[in-house]
XYZ file of C-alpha atoms in Angstrom:
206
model
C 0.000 0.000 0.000
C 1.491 3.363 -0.778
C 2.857 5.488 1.821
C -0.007 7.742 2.982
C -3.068 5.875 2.275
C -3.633 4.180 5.691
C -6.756 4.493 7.048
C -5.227 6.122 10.264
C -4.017 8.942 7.819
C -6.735 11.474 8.082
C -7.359 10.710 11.899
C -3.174 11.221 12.065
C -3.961 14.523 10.375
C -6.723 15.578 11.955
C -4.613 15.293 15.351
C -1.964 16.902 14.260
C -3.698 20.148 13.367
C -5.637 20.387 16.351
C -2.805 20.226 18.200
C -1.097 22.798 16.191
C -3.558 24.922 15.791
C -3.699 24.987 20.376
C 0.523 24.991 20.094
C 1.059 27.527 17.808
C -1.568 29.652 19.787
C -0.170 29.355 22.991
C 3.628 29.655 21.856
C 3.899 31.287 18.817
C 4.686 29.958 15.472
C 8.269 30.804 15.730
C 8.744 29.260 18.965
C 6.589 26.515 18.845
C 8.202 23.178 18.146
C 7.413 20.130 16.013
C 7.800 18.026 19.355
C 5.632 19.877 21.401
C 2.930 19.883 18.480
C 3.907 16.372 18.613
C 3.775 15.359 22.140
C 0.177 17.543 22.056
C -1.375 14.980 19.371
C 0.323 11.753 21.052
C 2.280 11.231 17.708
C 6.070 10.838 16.829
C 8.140 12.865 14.934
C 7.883 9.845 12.043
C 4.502 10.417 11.948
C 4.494 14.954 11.469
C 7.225 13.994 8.795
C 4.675 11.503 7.174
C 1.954 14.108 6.965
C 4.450 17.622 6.374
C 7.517 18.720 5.646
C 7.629 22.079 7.486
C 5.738 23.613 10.413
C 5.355 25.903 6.808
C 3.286 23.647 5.383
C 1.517 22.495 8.330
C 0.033 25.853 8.902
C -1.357 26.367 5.167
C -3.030 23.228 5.999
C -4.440 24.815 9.169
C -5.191 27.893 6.312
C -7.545 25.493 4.325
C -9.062 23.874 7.367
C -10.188 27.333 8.307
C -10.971 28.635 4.806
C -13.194 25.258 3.999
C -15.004 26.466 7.293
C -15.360 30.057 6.600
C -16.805 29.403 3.253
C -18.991 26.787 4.183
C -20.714 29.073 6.966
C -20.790 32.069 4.232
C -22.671 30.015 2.528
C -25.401 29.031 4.491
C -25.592 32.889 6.022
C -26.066 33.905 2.284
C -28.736 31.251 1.987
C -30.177 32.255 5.227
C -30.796 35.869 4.759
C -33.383 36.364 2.582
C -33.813 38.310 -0.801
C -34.812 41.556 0.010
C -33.437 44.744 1.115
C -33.225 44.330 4.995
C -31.065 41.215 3.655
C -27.795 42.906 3.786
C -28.711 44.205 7.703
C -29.153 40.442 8.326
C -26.312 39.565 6.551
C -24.186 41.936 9.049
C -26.432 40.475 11.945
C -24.942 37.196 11.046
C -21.571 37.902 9.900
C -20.991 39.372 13.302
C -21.028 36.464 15.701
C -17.643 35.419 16.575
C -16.848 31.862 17.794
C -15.157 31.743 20.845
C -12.269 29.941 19.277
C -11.906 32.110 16.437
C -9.526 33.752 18.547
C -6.813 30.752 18.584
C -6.944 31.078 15.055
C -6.774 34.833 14.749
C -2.955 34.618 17.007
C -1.921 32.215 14.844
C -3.021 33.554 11.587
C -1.699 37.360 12.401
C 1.651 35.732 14.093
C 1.967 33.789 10.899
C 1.506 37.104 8.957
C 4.056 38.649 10.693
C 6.648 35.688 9.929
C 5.491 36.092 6.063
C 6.153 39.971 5.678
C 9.653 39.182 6.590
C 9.986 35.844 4.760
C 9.068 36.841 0.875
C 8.567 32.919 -0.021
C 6.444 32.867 2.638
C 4.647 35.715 1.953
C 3.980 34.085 -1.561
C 2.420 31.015 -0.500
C 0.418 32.833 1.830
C -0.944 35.536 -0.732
C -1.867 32.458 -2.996
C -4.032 30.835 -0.221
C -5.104 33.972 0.439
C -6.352 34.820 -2.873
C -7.995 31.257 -3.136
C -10.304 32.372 0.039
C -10.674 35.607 -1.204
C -12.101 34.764 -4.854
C -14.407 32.627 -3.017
C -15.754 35.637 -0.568
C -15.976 37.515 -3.630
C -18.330 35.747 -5.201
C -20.736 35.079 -2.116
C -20.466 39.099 -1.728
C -22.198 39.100 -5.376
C -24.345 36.743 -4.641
C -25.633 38.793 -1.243
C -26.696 41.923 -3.155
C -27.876 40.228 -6.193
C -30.482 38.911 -3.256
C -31.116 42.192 -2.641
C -31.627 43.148 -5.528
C -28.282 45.389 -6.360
C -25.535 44.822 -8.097
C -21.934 45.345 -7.093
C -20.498 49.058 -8.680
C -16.407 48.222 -7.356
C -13.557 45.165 -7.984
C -15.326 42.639 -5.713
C -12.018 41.189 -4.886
C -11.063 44.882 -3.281
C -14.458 44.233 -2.004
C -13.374 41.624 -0.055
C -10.251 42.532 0.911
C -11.721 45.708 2.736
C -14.223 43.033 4.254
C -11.496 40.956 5.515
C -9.585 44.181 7.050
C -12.756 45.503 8.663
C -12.402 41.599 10.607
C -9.183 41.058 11.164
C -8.551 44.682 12.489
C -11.732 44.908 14.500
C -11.005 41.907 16.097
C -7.127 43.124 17.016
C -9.567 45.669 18.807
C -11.761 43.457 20.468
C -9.415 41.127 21.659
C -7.771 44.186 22.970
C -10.409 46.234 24.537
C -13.517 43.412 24.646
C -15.556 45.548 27.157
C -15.123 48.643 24.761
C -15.274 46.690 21.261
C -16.951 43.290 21.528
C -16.089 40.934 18.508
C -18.109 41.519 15.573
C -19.522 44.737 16.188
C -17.880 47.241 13.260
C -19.523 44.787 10.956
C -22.714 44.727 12.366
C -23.188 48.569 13.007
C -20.715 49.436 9.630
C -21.650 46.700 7.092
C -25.057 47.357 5.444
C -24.049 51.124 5.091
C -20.901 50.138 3.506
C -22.531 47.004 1.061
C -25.495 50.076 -0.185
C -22.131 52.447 -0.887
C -20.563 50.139 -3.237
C -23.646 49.098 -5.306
C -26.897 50.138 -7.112
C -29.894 49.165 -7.077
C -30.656 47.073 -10.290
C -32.562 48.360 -13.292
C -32.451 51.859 -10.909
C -29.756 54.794 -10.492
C -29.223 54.615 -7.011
């Protein structure tokens, strides 16, 4: 049987990322080490090296864990909203609850960033995954205020990316000051107004 294929594999995987996702959280990604994310998922070093090469590469799998998830529950809050125009208002409703452990991943994902600006082939993979997750948040954006019955007037991929920075810098905030910014609350006060700037009503000219 070729190397890989076990049926422990994805179980071997699955334990591995958990337990990097609560080591590199705790630690850092710099200073975390493959035998503490080891010794976390009660797996050998044999076993990382069988799944990764790099605590690199281990993290961009951590990426599309997180990006599978964030799509997937995009998805059904685009579904769930409606087609009308309060939509977008329940759209921000929605896109504003935090999990509590979103903010494991946020300290890894910003440390991570941090470790790309001053690694440039880092930086590349990471704007590639990036981009993947982004094109995807693009399109449910589209697909949002087509349900409302507008249609997008800007680049929906700078869309998105001003989406993502209203997140991931309100949530530096929160995490900062929770009693004065709780998690999720720019985009649910800021959103609609900001979805009805950047598109028109269709077959109108507002």
């Amino acid at each position: 049987m070729p190397r890989g294929t076990t049926k422990r594999r994805p179980r071997t995987t699955a334990a591995l990322l958990g337990a990097a996702l609560e080591v590199f959280a705790e630690r850092g990604f710099h200073a975390a080490t493959i035998e503490q994310i080891c010794e976390r998922a009660g797996y050998t070093r044999g076993a990382f090296y069988s799944n990764f090469k790099t605590k690199e590469e281990l993290f961009f799998a951590l990426f599309d864990a997180h990006s599978e998830r964030v799509v997937t529950s995009l998805k059904a809050l685009v579904e769930e909203v409606g087609s009308d125009a309060p939509a977008l208002g329940r759209f921000a409703e929605l896109l504003s609850r935090i999990e509590p452990g979103e903010r494991a991943w946020y300290l890894v994902s910003t440390e991570f960033t941090l470790y790309a600006i001053r690694h440039p082939e880092a930086a590349r993979v990471l704007a590639e995954h990036d981009a993947r997750l982004r094109a995807e948040i693009s399109r449910l954006l589209v697909d949002v205020l087509h349900r409302a019955g507008r249609s997008v007037d800007v680049d929906p991929d700078q869309l998105a990316r001003l989406l993502v920075a209203m997140r991931e810098g309100g949530l530096a905030q929160s995490y900062v000051e929770p009693d004065r910014l709780p998690p999720g609350e720019l985009e649910r006060r800021f959103l609609p107004t900001l979805l009805l700037g950047v598109s028109t009503e269709r077959g109108g000219d507002t």
